[in-house]
Coordinates of C-alpha atoms in Angstrom, one line a residue:
M138 CA 17.1 11.5 50.3
H139 CA 15.0 14.5 49.9
V140 CA 13.8 15.2 46.3
P141 CA 14.0 19.0 45.6
K142 CA 11.3 20.9 44.0
R143 CA 13.7 21.7 41.0
T144 CA 14.0 17.8 40.4
W145 CA 10.1 17.4 40.3
Q146 CA 10.0 20.3 37.9
N147 CA 12.6 18.5 35.7
L148 CA 10.9 15.2 35.6
I149 CA 7.4 16.8 34.6
F150 CA 9.4 18.5 31.8
I151 CA 11.0 15.3 30.7
F152 CA 7.5 13.5 30.9
L153 CA 6.0 16.3 28.7
Y154 CA 8.8 16.1 26.3
T155 CA 8.7 12.5 26.0
L156 CA 5.0 12.6 25.4
L157 CA 5.5 15.1 22.5
I158 CA 8.4 13.2 20.8
G159 CA 6.6 9.8 21.4
C160 CA 3.4 11.2 19.6
V161 CA 5.4 12.5 16.7
Y162 CA 7.2 9.2 16.4
Q163 CA 3.8 7.3 16.4
V164 CA 2.6 9.5 13.5
L165 CA 5.6 9.0 11.5
T166 CA 5.8 5.4 12.0
F167 CA 2.0 5.1 11.1
R168 CA 2.8 6.9 7.7
Q169 CA 5.9 4.8 7.2
E170 CA 3.9 1.6 7.6
L171 CA 1.2 2.8 5.3
S172 CA 4.0 4.0 2.7
H173 CA 5.6 0.3 2.9
S174 CA 2.3 -1.2 2.5
A175 CA 1.7 0.8 -0.6
D176 CA 5.2 -0.2 -2.0
Q177 CA 4.7 -3.7 -1.1
I178 CA 1.3 -4.1 -3.0
L179 CA 2.8 -2.1 -5.9
S180 CA 5.7 -4.4 -6.2
K181 CA 3.4 -7.4 -6.3
V182 CA 1.2 -6.0 -9.0
E183 CA 4.1 -5.0 -11.2
F184 CA 5.5 -8.7 -10.6
Q185 CA 2.2 -9.9 -12.0
L186 CA 2.1 -7.5 -14.9
S187 CA 5.6 -8.3 -15.6
K188 CA 5.1 -12.0 -16.1
I189 CA 2.1 -11.3 -18.4
E190 CA 4.3 -8.8 -20.4
K191 CA 6.9 -11.4 -20.8
E192 CA 4.3 -13.8 -22.2
L193 CA 3.0 -11.3 -24.6
R194 CA 6.5 -10.5 -25.9
S195 CA 6.9 -14.1 -26.7
V196 CA 3.8 -14.8 -28.5
Y197 CA 4.1 -16.0 -32.0
Q198 CA 2.3 -13.7 -34.5
P199 CA 0.6 -15.7 -37.3
T200 CA 0.3 -14.2 -40.8
D201 CA -3.3 -15.5 -41.0
C202 CA -6.2 -16.4 -38.7
S203 CA -6.5 -20.1 -39.5
I204 CA -7.8 -22.7 -37.1
E205 CA -4.4 -23.7 -36.3
A206 CA -3.5 -20.2 -35.3
Q207 CA -6.7 -19.8 -33.2
Q208 CA -5.8 -23.0 -31.3
L209 CA -2.2 -21.9 -30.7
L210 CA -3.3 -18.8 -29.2
G211 CA -6.1 -20.7 -27.2
H212 CA -3.4 -23.1 -25.8
H213 CA -1.4 -20.1 -24.9
V214 CA -4.2 -18.5 -22.6
F215 CA -5.0 -22.1 -21.3
R216 CA -1.5 -22.4 -19.9
S217 CA -1.5 -18.9 -18.6
L218 CA -2.7 -18.0 -15.1
G219 CA -3.3 -14.4 -15.9
L220 CA -4.7 -14.2 -19.4
R221 CA -8.4 -14.4 -20.4
G222 CA -7.9 -13.8 -23.9
L223 CA -5.2 -13.1 -26.4
A224 CA -5.2 -11.2 -29.9
V225 CA -2.5 -10.2 -32.2
G226 CA -2.5 -8.2 -35.4
K227 CA -2.1 -4.6 -37.0
V228 CA -3.5 -1.4 -36.1
Q229 CA -4.3 0.5 -39.3
G230 CA -5.6 3.8 -40.5
E231 CA -6.6 7.0 -38.8
D232 CA -9.6 5.0 -37.1
Q233 CA -7.0 2.8 -35.4
R234 CA -8.7 -0.2 -37.0
F235 CA -7.4 -3.5 -35.5
I236 CA -7.5 -6.3 -37.8
G237 CA -6.1 -9.6 -36.2
C238 CA -6.5 -13.0 -34.9
S239 CA -7.4 -14.1 -31.2
N240 CA -8.2 -17.3 -29.5
F241 CA -12.0 -16.5 -30.3
G242 CA -11.3 -16.2 -34.2
Q243 CA -10.7 -13.3 -36.4
H244 CA -11.1 -9.9 -34.6
K245 CA -12.1 -6.5 -36.0
A246 CA -12.4 -3.4 -33.9
A247 CA -11.3 0.0 -33.6
V248 CA -8.7 0.3 -30.8
T249 CA -10.1 3.7 -29.6
S250 CA -11.7 5.1 -26.5
R251 CA -14.7 3.2 -27.3
F252 CA -13.1 0.0 -27.0
W253 CA -10.8 0.6 -24.1
D254 CA -9.5 3.3 -21.6
A255 CA -5.8 3.0 -21.9
R256 CA -2.8 4.7 -20.6
Y257 CA 0.9 4.2 -22.1
K258 CA 4.4 3.8 -21.1
R259 CA 7.3 2.7 -23.1
D260 CA 5.7 0.4 -25.7
V261 CA 3.2 -1.0 -23.3
A262 CA -0.6 -0.1 -22.8
F263 CA -2.3 -0.8 -19.7
A264 CA -6.3 -0.6 -20.2
K265 CA -9.5 -1.2 -18.9
I266 CA -11.6 -3.0 -21.8
K267 CA -15.0 -1.4 -22.3
Q268 CA -16.4 -4.0 -24.7
V269 CA -17.8 -7.2 -23.1
E270 CA -18.5 -9.1 -26.2
Y271 CA -17.1 -12.3 -24.9
R272 CA -17.5 -11.7 -21.1
R273 CA -20.3 -10.0 -19.0
D274 CA -17.7 -8.4 -16.6
P275 CA -15.0 -6.0 -18.2
S276 CA -11.4 -7.2 -18.3
F277 CA -8.3 -5.4 -18.1
A278 CA -5.7 -5.6 -20.8
L279 CA -1.9 -5.3 -21.2
A280 CA -0.8 -4.7 -24.9
I281 CA 2.6 -4.5 -26.6
I282 CA 2.5 -1.8 -29.5
K283 CA 5.3 -1.5 -31.8
D284 CA 4.8 0.5 -34.9
D285 CA 1.5 -0.8 -36.2
A286 CA 1.8 -4.3 -34.7
I287 CA -0.1 -5.3 -31.5
V288 CA -0.2 -8.1 -29.0
L289 CA -3.1 -7.8 -26.7
G290 CA -3.8 -9.8 -23.6
A291 CA -7.1 -9.6 -21.7
I292 CA -6.3 -10.0 -18.0
N293 CA -8.3 -11.5 -15.1
P294 CA -8.8 -8.6 -12.5
R295 CA -8.0 -10.9 -9.5
I296 CA -4.5 -11.5 -11.1
I297 CA -4.0 -7.7 -10.8
L298 CA -5.0 -7.0 -7.4
G299 CA -6.2 -10.3 -5.9
W300 CA -5.7 -12.7 -3.1
W301 CA -1.8 -12.9 -3.8
I302 CA -1.3 -9.6 -2.2
E303 CA -1.4 -11.2 1.2
P304 CA -0.6 -10.8 4.1
F305 CA -2.9 -7.8 3.9
F306 CA -3.0 -5.3 6.7
P307 CA -6.2 -5.2 8.6
Q308 CA -8.5 -2.1 8.5
T309 CA -6.9 -1.1 5.2
N310 CA -8.3 0.0 1.8
A311 CA -6.0 -0.4 -1.2
V312 CA -6.9 1.2 -4.5
L313 CA -5.2 0.7 -7.9
S314 CA -5.5 3.4 -10.3
F315 CA -4.2 4.8 -13.4
S316 CA -1.1 7.2 -13.0
D317 CA -3.6 10.1 -13.4
G318 CA -5.6 9.0 -10.3
E319 CA -8.6 7.3 -12.1
A320 CA -9.6 4.4 -9.8
L321 CA -9.7 0.8 -11.2
L322 CA -9.7 -1.8 -8.6
S323 CA -10.1 -1.7 -4.8
R324 CA -9.6 -4.2 -2.0
G325 CA -10.2 -4.0 1.8
I326 CA -12.8 -1.8 4.0
D327 CA -14.6 1.1 2.7
I328 CA -13.4 4.5 4.1
A329 CA -15.1 7.7 3.6
D330 CA -13.1 10.7 2.1
G331 CA -11.6 12.6 4.9
D332 CA -11.9 9.7 7.6
G333 CA -8.4 8.3 6.7
I334 CA -4.9 8.7 6.2
E335 CA -3.4 7.7 2.8
M336 CA -0.2 7.1 1.1
T337 CA 0.2 6.9 -2.7
T338 CA 3.3 5.2 -4.8
Y339 CA 3.5 5.2 -8.5
S340 CA 4.9 2.5 -10.7
E341 CA 8.0 3.3 -13.0
R342 CA 7.2 0.5 -15.3
Y343 CA 3.6 0.8 -15.8
P344 CA 1.1 3.6 -16.0
I345 CA -0.4 2.8 -12.7
M346 CA -0.3 3.8 -9.0
V347 CA -1.4 2.2 -5.7
R348 CA -3.0 4.4 -2.9
V349 CA -3.4 2.6 0.7
T350 CA -5.6 4.1 3.1
Q351 CA -6.3 3.5 6.9
P352 CA -8.9 5.1 9.1
I353 CA -7.7 8.0 11.3
T354 CA -9.3 5.9 14.1
V355 CA -6.4 3.4 14.0
L356 CA -3.7 6.2 14.4
W357 CA -5.8 7.6 17.5
E358 CA -5.6 4.0 18.9
K359 CA -1.9 3.9 18.5
L360 CA -1.5 7.2 20.2
L361 CA -3.7 6.2 23.0
T362 CA -2.0 3.0 23.7
F363 CA 1.4 4.8 23.7
I364 CA 0.1 7.7 26.0
E365 CA -1.6 5.0 28.4
R366 CA 1.9 3.2 28.6
L367 CA 3.7 6.2 29.1
V368 CA 1.4 7.6 31.8
L369 CA 1.7 4.3 33.6
G370 CA 5.4 4.2 33.4
G371 CA 5.5 8.0 34.6
A372 CA 3.0 7.1 37.6
L373 CA 5.5 4.3 38.7
A374 CA 8.4 6.5 38.6
F375 CA 6.7 9.5 40.3
G376 CA 5.4 7.1 42.9
G377 CA 8.6 5.7 43.6
L378 CA 10.3 9.1 44.0
L379 CA 7.3 10.2 46.1
L380 CA 7.5 7.1 48.5
M381 CA 11.3 7.8 48.8
D382 CA 10.7 11.4 49.5
V383 CA 7.9 10.6 52.2
H384 CA 10.3 8.1 53.7
H385 CA 13.3 10.5 54.0
R386 CA 10.9 13.1 55.6
R387 CA 9.5 10.6 58.3
T388 CA 13.1 9.6 59.0
R389 CA 14.1 13.1 59.5
R390 CA 11.0 13.6 62.0
E391 CA 12.2 10.5 63.8
N392 CA 15.8 11.4 64.0
P393 CA 16.0 15.2 64.2
E394 CA 19.4 14.9 65.6
Q395 CA 20.8 13.8 62.3
D396 CA 20.4 17.4 61.0
F397 CA 23.1 18.6 63.5
E398 CA 25.6 15.7 63.0
V399 CA 28.9 17.1 62.1
S400 CA 31.7 15.0 60.5
H401 CA 35.1 15.0 62.5
D402 CA 36.9 13.4 59.7

């Protein structure tokens, strides 16, 4: 079987076309995996926050801050996996003075930008607490605010973006931010600006978003692996055809009379 020159040209065209389509597919798959990773992490963050929100909505609001009320709030914090502290009360006046009761005792503070950095959605506030009166490291907070009543829970940061988001993709950086882009917590490797490909997904329930980034070198490694496999497969295919062509030419030289055979059927 002689392989015409036209066939070789078509095979080369098919190889280049497959290379182009395959590289595009690898890029789209890479981005899809990043997007799925961001969605997966955000879903788990929302799940943890929704459990805390459910707890806050079920908290009994005492009319005073007696020892019994403080102990009740303390027991609630002790039973919770996500709460560091719990406070209930009223927000009054133009200065947003918070007067209420917490598991640490009676609490008075102005719920302003000096107290926390907060974002709002529905009747829920998600915030980073700036005051560290009871802890040296800053906490995050979830609060339910209705009219002038507030139930505020201080949250352990590891409950928001902690070990439970496993399995975690290797060579990945995940950042939890407010919806406006201000970064709050991060996990994974450090990636310099411009050295990675990122995907972002926004929460519909809370004022947060998750951005997942992987180094561009990971994409190059995937492309290189695909190209190496394609070249190997192409080389085997071309080699097979070349051997068949060589075999056919050799057979013709050894039996030239075959070219003059005429069928009498």
